[in-house]
PDB file of C-alpha atoms in Angstrom:
ATOM      1  CA  LEU O   1      92.341  84.045  54.349  1.00  0.00           C
ATOM      2  CA  ARG O   2      89.883  81.157  54.405  1.00  0.00           C
ATOM      3  CA  ALA O   3      87.489  79.772  57.004  1.00  0.00           C
ATOM      4  CA  LYS O   4      87.473  75.997  57.314  1.00  0.00           C
ATOM      5  CA  ILE O   5      83.852  75.381  58.237  1.00  0.00           C
ATOM      6  CA  ASP O   6      82.817  71.917  57.051  1.00  0.00           C
ATOM      7  CA  MET O   7      84.997  70.245  54.442  1.00  0.00           C
ATOM      8  CA  ALA O   8      82.390  67.463  54.029  1.00  0.00           C
ATOM      9  CA  SER O   9      79.545  69.871  53.230  1.00  0.00           C
ATOM     10  CA  SER O  10      77.681  69.355  49.955  1.00  0.00           C
ATOM     11  CA  ASN O  11      77.545  73.158  49.610  1.00  0.00           C
ATOM     12  CA  MET O  12      80.922  74.347  48.298  1.00  0.00           C
ATOM     13  CA  LYS O  13      80.382  77.743  49.968  1.00  0.00           C
ATOM     14  CA  MET O  14      80.446  76.055  53.388  1.00  0.00           C
ATOM     15  CA  ARG O  15      83.710  74.132  52.966  1.00  0.00           C
ATOM     16  CA  ASP O  16      86.529  76.684  53.104  1.00  0.00           C
ATOM     17  CA  PRO O  17      85.185  80.026  51.876  1.00  0.00           C
ATOM     18  CA  VAL O  18      87.567  82.903  51.211  1.00  0.00           C
ATOM     19  CA  LEU O  19      86.972  85.670  53.766  1.00  0.00           C
ATOM     20  CA  TYR O  20      89.704  88.140  52.760  1.00  0.00           C
ATOM     21  CA  ARG O  21      91.795  88.587  49.639  1.00  0.00           C
ATOM     22  CA  VAL O  22      95.204  90.205  49.354  1.00  0.00           C
ATOM     23  CA  ALA O  23      95.600  92.623  46.456  1.00  0.00           C
ATOM     24  CA  ARG O  24      99.163  93.705  45.780  1.00  0.00           C
ATOM     25  CA  MET O  25      98.106  96.559  43.522  1.00  0.00           C
ATOM     26  CA  GLU O  26      96.812 100.089  43.800  1.00  0.00           C
ATOM     27  CA  HIS O  27      93.109 100.356  44.569  1.00  0.00           C
ATOM     28  CA  HIS O  28      91.065 102.975  42.702  1.00  0.00           C
ATOM     29  CA  ASN O  29      89.695 104.445  45.978  1.00  0.00           C
ATOM     30  CA  THR O  30      92.256 103.733  48.699  1.00  0.00           C
ATOM     31  CA  GLY O  31      95.451 103.759  46.635  1.00  0.00           C
ATOM     32  CA  ASP O  32      98.122 101.602  48.279  1.00  0.00           C
ATOM     33  CA  LYS O  33      96.962 102.213  51.877  1.00  0.00           C
ATOM     34  CA  TRP O  34      95.336  98.758  52.191  1.00  0.00           C
ATOM     35  CA  ARG O  35      96.421  95.409  50.810  1.00  0.00           C
ATOM     36  CA  ILE O  36      93.722  93.185  52.285  1.00  0.00           C
ATOM     37  CA  TYR O  37      90.010  93.390  51.460  1.00  0.00           C
ATOM     38  CA  PRO O  38      87.013  91.415  52.804  1.00  0.00           C
ATOM     39  CA  MET O  39      85.106  89.266  50.353  1.00  0.00           C
ATOM     40  CA  TYR O  40      81.450  90.063  49.671  1.00  0.00           C
ATOM     41  CA  ASP O  41      80.132  86.859  51.298  1.00  0.00           C
ATOM     42  CA  PHE O  42      81.929  87.788  54.537  1.00  0.00           C
ATOM     43  CA  ALA O  43      81.356  91.559  54.573  1.00  0.00           C
ATOM     44  CA  HIS O  44      77.721  91.531  53.430  1.00  0.00           C
ATOM     45  CA  PRO O  45      76.125  89.827  56.479  1.00  0.00           C
ATOM     46  CA  ILE O  46      78.273  91.834  58.918  1.00  0.00           C
ATOM     47  CA  GLU O  47      77.347  95.136  57.248  1.00  0.00           C
ATOM     48  CA  ASP O  48      73.665  94.164  57.290  1.00  0.00           C
ATOM     49  CA  ALA O  49      73.802  93.310  61.014  1.00  0.00           C
ATOM     50  CA  VAL O  50      75.731  96.460  61.955  1.00  0.00           C
ATOM     51  CA  GLU O  51      73.359  98.664  59.920  1.00  0.00           C
ATOM     52  CA  GLY O  52      70.284  97.060  61.503  1.00  0.00           C
ATOM     53  CA  VAL O  53      68.973  95.423  58.322  1.00  0.00           C
ATOM     54  CA  SER O  54      66.293  92.872  59.200  1.00  0.00           C
ATOM     55  CA  HIS O  55      65.974  91.143  55.809  1.00  0.00           C
ATOM     56  CA  SER O  56      68.571  91.067  53.046  1.00  0.00           C
ATOM     57  CA  LEU O  57      66.866  90.584  49.685  1.00  0.00           C
ATOM     58  CA  CYS O  58      68.974  88.756  47.102  1.00  0.00           C
ATOM     59  CA  THR O  59      68.309  87.225  43.714  1.00  0.00           C
ATOM     60  CA  LEU O  60      68.131  83.450  43.338  1.00  0.00           C
ATOM     61  CA  GLU O  61      71.788  83.043  42.358  1.00  0.00           C
ATOM     62  CA  PHE O  62      72.652  83.800  46.019  1.00  0.00           C
ATOM     63  CA  GLU O  63      70.515  80.974  47.383  1.00  0.00           C
ATOM     64  CA  ASP O  64      73.521  78.717  47.997  1.00  0.00           C
ATOM     65  CA  HIS O  65      75.269  81.624  49.787  1.00  0.00           C
ATOM     66  CA  ARG O  66      72.572  81.771  52.507  1.00  0.00           C
ATOM     67  CA  PRO O  67      74.135  79.095  54.776  1.00  0.00           C
ATOM     68  CA  LEU O  68      77.398  81.089  54.786  1.00  0.00           C
ATOM     69  CA  TYR O  69      75.453  84.322  55.454  1.00  0.00           C
ATOM     70  CA  ASP O  70      73.729  82.639  58.423  1.00  0.00           C
ATOM     71  CA  TRP O  71      77.026  81.170  59.669  1.00  0.00           C
ATOM     72  CA  VAL O  72      78.784  84.559  59.648  1.00  0.00           C
ATOM     73  CA  VAL O  73      76.042  86.352  61.618  1.00  0.00           C
ATOM     74  CA  ARG O  74      75.747  83.414  64.053  1.00  0.00           C
ATOM     75  CA  GLU O  75      79.518  83.237  64.675  1.00  0.00           C
ATOM     76  CA  CYS O  76      79.732  87.015  65.157  1.00  0.00           C
ATOM     77  CA  GLY O  77      77.033  86.746  67.831  1.00  0.00           C
ATOM     78  CA  PHE O  78      74.760  89.605  66.782  1.00  0.00           C
ATOM     79  CA  ASP O  79      71.725  90.164  69.002  1.00  0.00           C
ATOM     80  CA  HIS O  80      69.339  90.666  66.061  1.00  0.00           C
ATOM     81  CA  PRO O  81      70.828  88.787  63.119  1.00  0.00           C
ATOM     82  CA  PRO O  82      69.423  89.661  59.689  1.00  0.00           C
ATOM     83  CA  LYS O  83      67.857  87.039  57.430  1.00  0.00           C
ATOM     84  CA  GLN O  84      68.652  86.559  53.764  1.00  0.00           C
ATOM     85  CA  ILE O  85      65.682  85.991  51.455  1.00  0.00           C
ATOM     86  CA  GLU O  86      66.000  85.163  47.767  1.00  0.00           C
ATOM     87  CA  PHE O  87      63.603  86.222  45.028  1.00  0.00           C
ATOM     88  CA  ALA O  88      63.258  85.705  41.285  1.00  0.00           C
ATOM     89  CA  LYS O  89      63.855  88.646  38.975  1.00  0.00           C
ATOM     90  CA  LEU O  90      60.957  90.086  37.014  1.00  0.00           C
ATOM     91  CA  TYR O  91      62.130  91.138  33.569  1.00  0.00           C
ATOM     92  CA  LEU O  92      60.306  93.986  31.865  1.00  0.00           C
ATOM     93  CA  THR O  93      60.988  94.991  28.277  1.00  0.00           C
ATOM     94  CA  ASN O  94      61.566  98.541  27.007  1.00  0.00           C
ATOM     95  CA  VAL O  95      61.867  99.864  30.566  1.00  0.00           C
ATOM     96  CA  VAL O  96      64.926 100.954  32.553  1.00  0.00           C
ATOM     97  CA  THR O  97      64.907  98.962  35.796  1.00  0.00           C
ATOM     98  CA  GLY O  98      68.574  98.692  36.810  1.00  0.00           C
ATOM     99  CA  LYS O  99      69.475 100.820  39.817  1.00  0.00           C
ATOM    100  CA  ARG O 100      72.804 101.852  38.284  1.00  0.00           C
ATOM    101  CA  TYR O 101      71.087 103.028  35.096  1.00  0.00           C
ATOM    102  CA  ILE O 102      68.380 104.872  37.039  1.00  0.00           C
ATOM    103  CA  LYS O 103      71.030 106.480  39.257  1.00  0.00           C
ATOM    104  CA  LYS O 104      72.821 107.779  36.157  1.00  0.00           C
ATOM    105  CA  LEU O 105      69.551 109.164  34.743  1.00  0.00           C
ATOM    106  CA  VAL O 106      68.943 110.970  38.048  1.00  0.00           C
ATOM    107  CA  GLU O 107      72.523 112.300  38.315  1.00  0.00           C
ATOM    108  CA  ASP O 108      72.507 113.498  34.693  1.00  0.00           C
ATOM    109  CA  GLY O 109      69.204 115.339  35.259  1.00  0.00           C
ATOM    110  CA  ILE O 110      67.354 113.314  32.611  1.00  0.00           C
ATOM    111  CA  VAL O 111      64.693 112.391  35.180  1.00  0.00           C
ATOM    112  CA  ASP O 112      63.639 114.405  38.234  1.00  0.00           C
ATOM    113  CA  GLY O 113      64.495 111.734  40.817  1.00  0.00           C
ATOM    114  CA  TRP O 114      63.775 108.154  41.810  1.00  0.00           C
ATOM    115  CA  ASP O 115      60.090 109.032  42.002  1.00  0.00           C
ATOM    116  CA  ASP O 116      59.915 110.474  38.468  1.00  0.00           C
ATOM    117  CA  PRO O 117      56.619 109.132  37.043  1.00  0.00           C
ATOM    118  CA  ARG O 118      58.375 107.930  33.877  1.00  0.00           C
ATOM    119  CA  LEU O 119      60.253 105.296  35.899  1.00  0.00           C
ATOM    120  CA  VAL O 120      58.944 102.013  37.261  1.00  0.00           C
ATOM    121  CA  SER O 121      60.551 102.296  40.695  1.00  0.00           C
ATOM    122  CA  ILE O 122      58.280 101.704  43.684  1.00  0.00           C
ATOM    123  CA  ALA O 123      58.587 105.420  44.568  1.00  0.00           C
ATOM    124  CA  ALA O 124      57.534 106.407  41.020  1.00  0.00           C
ATOM    125  CA  LEU O 125      54.589 104.012  41.020  1.00  0.00           C
ATOM    126  CA  ARG O 126      53.462 105.349  44.411  1.00  0.00           C
ATOM    127  CA  ARG O 127      53.759 108.926  43.112  1.00  0.00           C
ATOM    128  CA  ARG O 128      51.554 107.930  40.171  1.00  0.00           C
ATOM    129  CA  GLY O 129      48.959 106.690  42.663  1.00  0.00           C
ATOM    130  CA  PHE O 130      49.366 102.925  42.419  1.00  0.00           C
ATOM    131  CA  THR O 131      48.397 101.040  45.556  1.00  0.00           C
ATOM    132  CA  PRO O 132      50.561  98.256  47.002  1.00  0.00           C
ATOM    133  CA  GLU O 133      47.737  95.801  46.211  1.00  0.00           C
ATOM    134  CA  SER O 134      47.656  96.778  42.543  1.00  0.00           C
ATOM    135  CA  ILE O 135      51.441  96.443  42.227  1.00  0.00           C
ATOM    136  CA  ARG O 136      51.297  92.979  43.803  1.00  0.00           C
ATOM    137  CA  MET O 137      48.455  92.019  41.479  1.00  0.00           C
ATOM    138  CA  PHE O 138      50.406  93.229  38.430  1.00  0.00           C
ATOM    139  CA  ILE O 139      53.486  91.227  39.382  1.00  0.00           C
ATOM    140  CA  ASP O 140      51.628  88.090  40.509  1.00  0.00           C
ATOM    141  CA  ILE O 141      54.779  85.953  40.496  1.00  0.00           C
ATOM    142  CA  PRO O 142      54.052  82.273  39.902  1.00  0.00           C
ATOM    143  CA  GLU O 143      54.921  79.853  42.686  1.00  0.00           C
ATOM    144  CA  SER O 144      57.098  77.695  40.462  1.00  0.00           C
ATOM    145  CA  VAL O 145      60.132  79.500  39.108  1.00  0.00           C
ATOM    146  CA  PRO O 146      62.038  78.125  36.099  1.00  0.00           C
ATOM    147  CA  PRO O 147      65.604  76.856  36.726  1.00  0.00           C
ATOM    148  CA  THR O 148      66.992  80.084  35.250  1.00  0.00           C
ATOM    149  CA  GLY O 149      65.405  82.012  38.111  1.00  0.00           C
ATOM    150  CA  ARG O 150      63.683  84.311  35.641  1.00  0.00           C
ATOM    151  CA  THR O 151      60.008  85.057  35.621  1.00  0.00           C
ATOM    152  CA  HIS O 152      58.496  86.705  32.589  1.00  0.00           C
ATOM    153  CA  MET O 153      55.553  88.986  32.094  1.00  0.00           C
ATOM    154  CA  PRO O 154      52.170  87.529  31.126  1.00  0.00           C
ATOM    155  CA  SER O 155      50.793  87.553  27.600  1.00  0.00           C
ATOM    156  CA  PRO O 156      49.845  90.961  26.098  1.00  0.00           C
ATOM    157  CA  SER O 157      46.106  90.313  26.417  1.00  0.00           C
ATOM    158  CA  GLU O 158      46.481  89.348  30.054  1.00  0.00           C
ATOM    159  CA  SER O 159      48.644  92.442  30.634  1.00  0.00           C
ATOM    160  CA  ILE O 160      45.943  94.693  29.146  1.00  0.00           C
ATOM    161  CA  LEU O 161      43.345  93.146  31.450  1.00  0.00           C
ATOM    162  CA  ARG O 162      45.615  93.593  34.444  1.00  0.00           C
ATOM    163  CA  ARG O 163      46.474  97.175  33.469  1.00  0.00           C
ATOM    164  CA  ASN O 164      42.784  98.019  33.089  1.00  0.00           C
ATOM    165  CA  HIS O 165      41.936  96.478  36.452  1.00  0.00           C
ATOM    166  CA  THR O 166      44.958  98.125  38.120  1.00  0.00           C
ATOM    167  CA  TRP O 167      44.087 101.522  36.674  1.00  0.00           C
ATOM    168  CA  HIS O 168      40.458 101.085  37.690  1.00  0.00           C
ATOM    169  CA  GLN O 169      41.492 100.316  41.291  1.00  0.00           C
ATOM    170  CA  ASN O 170      43.759 103.350  41.460  1.00  0.00           C
ATOM    171  CA  SER O 171      41.391 105.746  39.673  1.00  0.00           C
ATOM    172  CA  GLN O 172      38.589 104.804  42.087  1.00  0.00           C
ATOM    173  CA  ARG O 173      40.874 105.437  45.048  1.00  0.00           C
ATOM    174  CA  HIS O 174      42.301 108.735  43.780  1.00  0.00           C
ATOM    175  CA  LYS O 175      39.397 109.924  41.578  1.00  0.00           C
ATOM    176  CA  ILE O 176      41.658 110.616  38.610  1.00  0.00           C
ATOM    177  CA  PRO O 177      40.939 110.053  34.906  1.00  0.00           C
ATOM    178  CA  SER O 178      42.785 107.449  32.882  1.00  0.00           C
ATOM    179  CA  PRO O 179      45.620 108.793  30.697  1.00  0.00           C
ATOM    180  CA  TYR O 180      45.182 105.811  28.354  1.00  0.00           C
ATOM    181  CA  PRO O 181      42.068 104.860  26.439  1.00  0.00           C
ATOM    182  CA  ILE O 182      40.700 101.685  27.975  1.00  0.00           C
ATOM    183  CA  PRO O 183      39.070  99.481  25.337  1.00  0.00           C
ATOM    184  CA  ARG O 184      35.433  98.793  26.137  1.00  0.00           C
ATOM    185  CA  LYS O 185      33.017  96.399  24.499  1.00  0.00           C
ATOM    186  CA  SER O 186      30.399  98.159  22.437  1.00  0.00           C
ATOM    187  CA  SER O 187      26.813  96.977  22.435  1.00  0.00           C
ATOM    188  CA  ALA O 188      26.257  98.351  18.929  1.00  0.00           C
ATOM    189  CA  ARG O 189      27.069  96.027  16.028  1.00  0.00           C
ATOM    190  CA  PRO O 190      29.165  97.292  13.142  1.00  0.00           C
ATOM    191  CA  PRO O 191      27.253  97.885   9.892  1.00  0.00           C
TER     192      PRO O 191
END
């Protein structure tokens, strides 16, 4: 089932997007009870509006889906339609950041929950005492994002400076000692 919106649109998503698909096979959850399923681009804005979501955060690859998102909520006539906002991903190395991977770690009992201090989730960072300001400062996403939509971490020396400043901010607020040695300049000269 398709919606003919604007066949002259430069955005392919706004021409005749598929709203429902027919699957003549057994579904892993519903068996053979249903044969028609809504597509993500159609179901997502409706679910957000029904659940009272004010802002739907999506990665940059969904930027061209936003006009369809807005069209669906407008045509459904919701009183408080949600807004879709895109963001660039921040890639960290040697850290588990994927929600599916973290969920598995939690379910398998490897970590104590989403706020386990070994994770880098917002809940874990808050539990470790990081302030919202220090997290924003650490991320410090540049205004211009490469065409890939990926932003990368700063150089190691810049990261050390940021970590030191971030830890200093948080240790002053919470009066806790640093778990890591922070390199300091020595006034004494080596022999």
